[in-house]
Amino acid sequence: MDITNATVFIPGATSGIGLGLALRLQAAGSTVVIGGRRAALLDTLHEEHGFDTVVVDVADPASVAAAADTVLAAHPTLDSLVTMSGIMRTEDLRDPGHVETAVATIETNLLGTIRLVDAFLPHLLTRPAATVVTVSSGLAFTPLAATPTYGATKAAVHSYTQSLRQQLVGSSVTVLELVPPAVATDLLGGADFGGMPLDDFLDEVVGLLASGAAPEILVENVLPLRWSERDGTQQQLIEVLAGRGH
């Protein structure tokens, strides 16, 4: 991915990692289109930063299809998609009421990713070189007990990404997976789990992208989570994370 000359769509870029990445890519020279559910917030970001914007709810198939039509009509040279949209909510699995949260999380994190890829992939395959960046999490590999469906959806995104990458071997589309650790954003309502500063995270991510990152974009802080099963530390880390979640 040439971050100095890409045309990128990032749904879920109205705050946190998504907005930070959009600003970094724009500063590097790329054209960045951002998406989100709140039209007023998108208008503000357009005025402040000059982004083109589109309203999109990745839990709504019709909204995703309409957003794709809008983005591609305005930016026919689009060559990169970052599936940033995601939600993270706590659940008590002893309470049957958690199912509502589970369904919403699956709709956004997993089905939203699939819908976005489906909507943009036919176009990306026509480009001489294109990139899909999915977004999983360190919690895909070492789950946080307080957010079980979140971790499960991110594990599914990881698996889906591996299959997508294999199916696109020999095509013009490169498939990357961004695997964030805990980052100091408002993803979980501002809860503090010792997340790394957002700017430090973005420094590493942009550096990895610019250097031609491996298929998985792994900052230093996520390595213990990513490789915990291999290293025999997974259960210990699960217990440590569970302690932070209470």
mmCIF file of C-alpha atoms in Angstrom:
data_model
loop_
_atom_site.group_PDB
_atom_site.id
_atom_site.type_symbol
_atom_site.label_atom_id
_atom_site.label_comp_id
_atom_site.label_asym_id
_atom_site.label_seq_id
_atom_site.Cartn_x
_atom_site.Cartn_y
_atom_site.Cartn_z
ATOM 1 C CA MET A 1 0.000 0.000 0.000
ATOM 2 C CA ASP A 2 1.494 3.315 -1.105
ATOM 3 C CA ILE A 3 0.375 5.572 1.726
ATOM 4 C CA THR A 4 1.636 8.639 -0.181
ATOM 5 C CA ASN A 5 -0.679 8.176 -3.147
ATOM 6 C CA ALA A 6 -3.618 5.946 -2.224
ATOM 7 C CA THR A 7 -7.336 6.653 -2.382
ATOM 8 C CA VAL A 8 -8.726 5.096 0.773
ATOM 9 C CA PHE A 9 -12.173 4.534 2.233
ATOM 10 C CA ILE A 10 -12.282 4.095 6.014
ATOM 11 C CA PRO A 11 -15.740 3.429 7.470
ATOM 12 C CA GLY A 12 -15.725 3.865 11.234
ATOM 13 C CA ALA A 13 -13.289 6.792 11.066
ATOM 14 C CA THR A 14 -15.159 9.401 13.087
ATOM 15 C CA SER A 15 -13.102 8.848 16.249
ATOM 16 C CA GLY A 16 -10.305 6.809 17.802
ATOM 17 C CA ILE A 17 -8.014 4.662 15.688
ATOM 18 C CA GLY A 18 -10.064 5.170 12.535
ATOM 19 C CA LEU A 19 -9.928 8.959 12.629
ATOM 20 C CA GLY A 20 -6.285 8.930 13.678
ATOM 21 C CA LEU A 21 -5.349 6.664 10.785
ATOM 22 C CA ALA A 22 -7.367 8.771 8.348
ATOM 23 C CA LEU A 23 -5.469 11.887 9.425
ATOM 24 C CA ARG A 24 -2.097 10.142 9.163
ATOM 25 C CA LEU A 25 -2.817 8.787 5.679
ATOM 26 C CA GLN A 26 -4.093 12.162 4.530
ATOM 27 C CA ALA A 27 -0.948 13.848 5.881
ATOM 28 C CA ALA A 28 1.177 11.314 4.006
ATOM 29 C CA GLY A 29 -0.452 12.321 0.722
ATOM 30 C CA SER A 30 -3.376 9.945 0.295
ATOM 31 C CA THR A 31 -6.948 10.905 -0.532
ATOM 32 C CA VAL A 32 -9.104 9.686 2.341
ATOM 33 C CA VAL A 33 -12.871 9.204 2.427
ATOM 34 C CA ILE A 34 -14.368 8.509 5.843
ATOM 35 C CA GLY A 35 -17.668 6.929 6.775
ATOM 36 C CA GLY A 36 -19.815 6.759 9.876
ATOM 37 C CA ARG A 37 -23.386 6.742 11.120
ATOM 38 C CA ARG A 38 -23.622 10.335 12.355
ATOM 39 C CA ALA A 39 -24.087 12.839 9.535
ATOM 40 C CA ALA A 40 -23.510 15.876 11.754
ATOM 41 C CA LEU A 41 -20.173 14.532 12.990
ATOM 42 C CA LEU A 42 -19.123 13.701 9.434
ATOM 43 C CA ASP A 43 -19.979 17.255 8.386
ATOM 44 C CA THR A 44 -17.800 18.609 11.182
ATOM 45 C CA LEU A 45 -14.867 16.419 10.178
ATOM 46 C CA HIS A 46 -15.271 17.492 6.559
ATOM 47 C CA GLU A 47 -15.129 21.135 7.602
ATOM 48 C CA GLU A 48 -12.166 20.620 9.930
ATOM 49 C CA HIS A 49 -10.032 18.293 7.824
ATOM 50 C CA GLY A 50 -11.381 18.320 4.281
ATOM 51 C CA PHE A 51 -12.309 14.648 4.158
ATOM 52 C CA ASP A 52 -14.947 13.504 1.738
ATOM 53 C CA THR A 53 -17.555 11.710 3.828
ATOM 54 C CA VAL A 54 -20.420 9.251 3.484
ATOM 55 C CA VAL A 55 -23.049 8.085 5.942
ATOM 56 C CA VAL A 56 -22.847 4.317 6.415
ATOM 57 C CA ASP A 57 -24.162 1.814 8.941
ATOM 58 C CA VAL A 58 -22.279 -1.435 8.411
ATOM 59 C CA ALA A 59 -25.011 -3.362 10.253
ATOM 60 C CA ASP A 60 -27.414 -2.428 7.429
ATOM 61 C CA PRO A 61 -26.740 -4.144 4.076
ATOM 62 C CA ALA A 62 -28.644 -1.485 2.118
ATOM 63 C CA SER A 63 -26.611 1.280 3.770
ATOM 64 C CA VAL A 64 -23.336 -0.429 2.859
ATOM 65 C CA ALA A 65 -24.428 -0.877 -0.760
ATOM 66 C CA ALA A 66 -25.541 2.746 -1.035
ATOM 67 C CA ALA A 67 -22.302 3.997 0.536
ATOM 68 C CA ALA A 68 -20.234 1.938 -1.906
ATOM 69 C CA ASP A 69 -22.132 3.409 -4.846
ATOM 70 C CA THR A 70 -21.596 6.933 -3.507
ATOM 71 C CA VAL A 71 -17.894 6.492 -2.791
ATOM 72 C CA LEU A 72 -17.069 4.795 -6.079
ATOM 73 C CA ALA A 73 -19.022 7.340 -8.125
ATOM 74 C CA ALA A 74 -17.029 10.163 -6.526
ATOM 75 C CA HIS A 75 -13.708 8.303 -6.402
ATOM 76 C CA PRO A 76 -13.415 5.845 -9.299
ATOM 77 C CA THR A 77 -9.690 5.456 -8.606
ATOM 78 C CA LEU A 78 -10.333 4.121 -5.083
ATOM 79 C CA ASP A 79 -7.697 1.486 -4.386
ATOM 80 C CA SER A 80 -7.815 0.853 -0.636
ATOM 81 C CA LEU A 81 -10.427 -0.168 1.929
ATOM 82 C CA VAL A 82 -9.896 -0.253 5.702
ATOM 83 C CA THR A 83 -12.767 -2.047 7.492
ATOM 84 C CA MET A 84 -12.414 -0.091 10.717
ATOM 85 C CA SER A 85 -16.044 -0.100 11.944
ATOM 86 C CA GLY A 86 -16.478 -1.977 15.208
ATOM 87 C CA ILE A 87 -18.138 -1.979 18.605
ATOM 88 C CA MET A 88 -16.962 -3.412 21.923
ATOM 89 C CA ARG A 89 -19.391 -4.042 24.772
ATOM 90 C CA THR A 90 -19.220 -5.954 28.003
ATOM 91 C CA GLU A 91 -21.468 -8.981 28.546
ATOM 92 C CA ASP A 92 -22.472 -11.160 31.475
ATOM 93 C CA LEU A 93 -22.978 -14.583 29.928
ATOM 94 C CA ARG A 94 -25.075 -15.647 32.936
ATOM 95 C CA ASP A 95 -27.701 -13.088 31.915
ATOM 96 C CA PRO A 96 -29.821 -14.150 28.913
ATOM 97 C CA GLY A 97 -30.201 -10.475 28.082
ATOM 98 C CA HIS A 98 -26.618 -10.423 26.807
ATOM 99 C CA VAL A 99 -27.801 -11.931 23.518
ATOM 100 C CA GLU A 100 -28.925 -8.527 22.266
ATOM 101 C CA THR A 101 -25.397 -7.241 22.727
ATOM 102 C CA ALA A 102 -23.960 -10.347 21.095
ATOM 103 C CA VAL A 103 -26.142 -9.949 18.012
ATOM 104 C CA ALA A 104 -25.263 -6.270 17.622
ATOM 105 C CA THR A 105 -21.568 -7.057 17.967
ATOM 106 C CA ILE A 106 -21.688 -9.810 15.357
ATOM 107 C CA GLU A 107 -23.702 -7.616 12.976
ATOM 108 C CA THR A 108 -21.169 -4.797 13.171
ATOM 109 C CA ASN A 109 -17.797 -6.458 13.639
ATOM 110 C CA LEU A 110 -18.107 -9.611 11.563
ATOM 111 C CA LEU A 111 -20.988 -9.175 9.137
ATOM 112 C CA GLY A 112 -20.067 -5.519 8.709
ATOM 113 C CA THR A 113 -16.571 -6.533 7.625
ATOM 114 C CA ILE A 114 -17.930 -9.129 5.213
ATOM 115 C CA ARG A 115 -20.442 -6.680 3.731
ATOM 116 C CA LEU A 116 -17.805 -4.012 3.186
ATOM 117 C CA VAL A 117 -15.428 -6.405 1.485
ATOM 118 C CA ASP A 118 -18.228 -7.736 -0.715
ATOM 119 C CA ALA A 119 -19.319 -4.217 -1.681
ATOM 120 C CA PHE A 120 -15.874 -2.951 -2.694
ATOM 121 C CA LEU A 121 -13.975 -6.023 -3.833
ATOM 122 C CA PRO A 122 -15.349 -6.175 -7.401
ATOM 123 C CA HIS A 123 -14.084 -2.624 -7.959
ATOM 124 C CA LEU A 124 -10.749 -3.203 -6.223
ATOM 125 C CA LEU A 125 -10.082 -6.217 -8.434
ATOM 126 C CA THR A 126 -10.179 -3.907 -11.458
ATOM 127 C CA ARG A 127 -7.398 -1.680 -10.114
ATOM 128 C CA PRO A 128 -3.768 -2.319 -11.092
ATOM 129 C CA ALA A 129 -2.887 -2.546 -7.387
ATOM 130 C CA ALA A 130 -5.262 -2.417 -4.444
ATOM 131 C CA THR A 131 -5.357 -3.133 -0.726
ATOM 132 C CA VAL A 132 -7.936 -4.420 1.740
ATOM 133 C CA VAL A 133 -7.067 -3.882 5.402
ATOM 134 C CA THR A 134 -9.273 -5.738 7.847
ATOM 135 C CA VAL A 135 -9.170 -4.870 11.548
ATOM 136 C CA SER A 136 -9.103 -7.624 14.140
ATOM 137 C CA SER A 137 -7.621 -7.256 17.639
ATOM 138 C CA GLY A 138 -5.091 -8.731 20.000
ATOM 139 C CA LEU A 139 -8.204 -10.007 21.787
ATOM 140 C CA ALA A 140 -8.826 -12.304 18.825
ATOM 141 C CA PHE A 141 -5.898 -14.370 20.117
ATOM 142 C CA THR A 142 -6.084 -13.758 23.875
ATOM 143 C CA PRO A 143 -9.660 -12.858 24.826
ATOM 144 C CA LEU A 144 -10.889 -10.435 27.434
ATOM 145 C CA ALA A 145 -13.486 -12.373 29.464
ATOM 146 C CA ALA A 146 -15.655 -9.282 29.944
ATOM 147 C CA THR A 147 -16.168 -8.859 26.180
ATOM 148 C CA PRO A 148 -16.643 -12.428 24.910
ATOM 149 C CA THR A 149 -18.520 -11.742 21.682
ATOM 150 C CA TYR A 150 -16.126 -8.948 20.754
ATOM 151 C CA GLY A 151 -13.190 -11.350 21.000
ATOM 152 C CA ALA A 152 -15.088 -14.029 19.112
ATOM 153 C CA THR A 153 -15.927 -11.670 16.250
ATOM 154 C CA LYS A 154 -12.349 -10.502 16.003
ATOM 155 C CA ALA A 155 -11.130 -14.107 15.910
ATOM 156 C CA ALA A 156 -13.626 -14.669 13.098
ATOM 157 C CA VAL A 157 -12.339 -11.591 11.249
ATOM 158 C CA HIS A 158 -8.819 -13.005 11.506
ATOM 159 C CA SER A 159 -9.915 -16.350 10.069
ATOM 160 C CA TYR A 160 -11.987 -14.675 7.348
ATOM 161 C CA THR A 161 -9.011 -12.504 6.404
ATOM 162 C CA GLN A 162 -6.781 -15.537 6.005
ATOM 163 C CA SER A 163 -9.292 -17.130 3.642
ATOM 164 C CA LEU A 164 -9.758 -13.895 1.693
ATOM 165 C CA ARG A 165 -6.012 -13.515 1.297
ATOM 166 C CA GLN A 166 -5.658 -17.052 0.005
ATOM 167 C CA GLN A 167 -8.553 -16.690 -2.451
ATOM 168 C CA LEU A 168 -7.003 -13.505 -3.857
ATOM 169 C CA VAL A 169 -3.540 -14.966 -4.456
ATOM 170 C CA GLY A 170 -2.528 -13.964 -7.973
ATOM 171 C CA SER A 171 -4.915 -11.000 -8.102
ATOM 172 C CA SER A 172 -4.077 -7.292 -7.859
ATOM 173 C CA VAL A 173 -5.474 -7.053 -4.307
ATOM 174 C CA THR A 174 -3.224 -7.317 -1.264
ATOM 175 C CA VAL A 175 -4.958 -8.306 1.974
ATOM 176 C CA LEU A 176 -3.571 -6.972 5.264
ATOM 177 C CA GLU A 177 -4.831 -7.385 8.822
ATOM 178 C CA LEU A 178 -4.396 -4.649 11.407
ATOM 179 C CA VAL A 179 -4.221 -6.213 14.883
ATOM 180 C CA PRO A 180 -4.478 -3.471 17.531
ATOM 181 C CA PRO A 181 -3.617 -4.009 21.189
ATOM 182 C CA ALA A 182 -5.408 -1.991 23.856
ATOM 183 C CA VAL A 183 -5.208 1.619 22.684
ATOM 184 C CA ALA A 184 -6.319 4.678 24.660
ATOM 185 C CA THR A 185 -9.584 5.428 22.810
ATOM 186 C CA ASP A 186 -13.259 5.526 23.770
ATOM 187 C CA LEU A 187 -14.029 2.103 22.223
ATOM 188 C CA LEU A 188 -15.226 0.722 25.565
ATOM 189 C CA GLY A 189 -16.699 3.924 26.933
ATOM 190 C CA GLY A 190 -13.345 5.273 28.001
ATOM 191 C CA ALA A 191 -12.483 2.333 30.275
ATOM 192 C CA ASP A 192 -8.772 2.250 31.082
ATOM 193 C CA PHE A 193 -7.143 -1.095 30.363
ATOM 194 C CA GLY A 194 -3.634 0.283 30.194
ATOM 195 C CA GLY A 195 -3.947 1.062 26.487
ATOM 196 C CA MET A 196 -0.996 2.529 24.642
ATOM 197 C CA PRO A 197 -1.240 6.204 23.608
ATOM 198 C CA LEU A 198 -3.036 6.589 20.290
ATOM 199 C CA ASP A 199 -0.245 8.632 18.697
ATOM 200 C CA ASP A 200 2.357 6.012 19.610
ATOM 201 C CA PHE A 201 0.175 3.291 18.097
ATOM 202 C CA LEU A 202 -0.338 5.283 14.900
ATOM 203 C CA ASP A 203 3.394 6.016 14.616
ATOM 204 C CA GLU A 204 4.106 2.295 14.541
ATOM 205 C CA VAL A 205 1.224 1.422 12.227
ATOM 206 C CA VAL A 206 2.087 4.058 9.648
ATOM 207 C CA GLY A 207 5.725 3.021 9.780
ATOM 208 C CA LEU A 208 4.791 -0.604 9.177
ATOM 209 C CA LEU A 209 2.477 0.300 6.293
ATOM 210 C CA ALA A 210 5.103 2.521 4.697
ATOM 211 C CA SER A 211 7.749 -0.184 4.956
ATOM 212 C CA GLY A 212 5.597 -2.800 3.228
ATOM 213 C CA ALA A 213 4.194 -4.535 6.277
ATOM 214 C CA ALA A 214 3.816 -8.264 6.551
ATOM 215 C CA PRO A 215 0.244 -9.512 6.088
ATOM 216 C CA GLU A 216 -0.409 -8.865 9.780
ATOM 217 C CA ILE A 217 0.294 -5.337 11.010
ATOM 218 C CA LEU A 218 1.567 -5.963 14.533
ATOM 219 C CA VAL A 219 2.824 -3.193 16.774
ATOM 220 C CA GLU A 220 5.157 -4.140 19.600
ATOM 221 C CA ASN A 221 2.480 -3.958 22.302
ATOM 222 C CA VAL A 222 0.252 -6.562 20.646
ATOM 223 C CA LEU A 223 2.910 -9.259 20.288
ATOM 224 C CA PRO A 224 2.317 -10.873 23.717
ATOM 225 C CA LEU A 225 -1.385 -11.276 22.890
ATOM 226 C CA ARG A 226 -0.831 -12.396 19.304
ATOM 227 C CA TRP A 227 1.615 -15.140 20.211
ATOM 228 C CA SER A 228 0.339 -16.153 23.663
ATOM 229 C CA GLU A 229 -0.861 -19.587 22.570
ATOM 230 C CA ARG A 230 2.438 -20.339 20.852
ATOM 231 C CA ASP A 231 4.404 -19.072 23.847
ATOM 232 C CA GLY A 232 2.324 -20.936 26.449
ATOM 233 C CA THR A 233 1.213 -17.730 28.182
ATOM 234 C CA GLN A 234 -2.373 -17.513 26.956
ATOM 235 C CA GLN A 235 -4.199 -18.649 30.116
ATOM 236 C CA GLN A 236 -2.032 -16.472 32.307
ATOM 237 C CA LEU A 237 -2.758 -13.431 30.149
ATOM 238 C CA ILE A 238 -6.482 -14.222 30.032
ATOM 239 C CA GLU A 239 -6.498 -14.164 33.837
ATOM 240 C CA VAL A 240 -4.535 -10.898 33.919
ATOM 241 C CA LEU A 241 -6.945 -9.282 31.458
ATOM 242 C CA ALA A 242 -9.933 -10.578 33.408
ATOM 243 C CA GLY A 243 -8.571 -8.853 36.508
ATOM 244 C CA ARG A 244 -8.381 -5.549 34.629
ATOM 245 C CA GLY A 245 -11.932 -5.998 33.382
ATOM 246 C CA HIS A 246 -13.472 -5.915 36.883
#
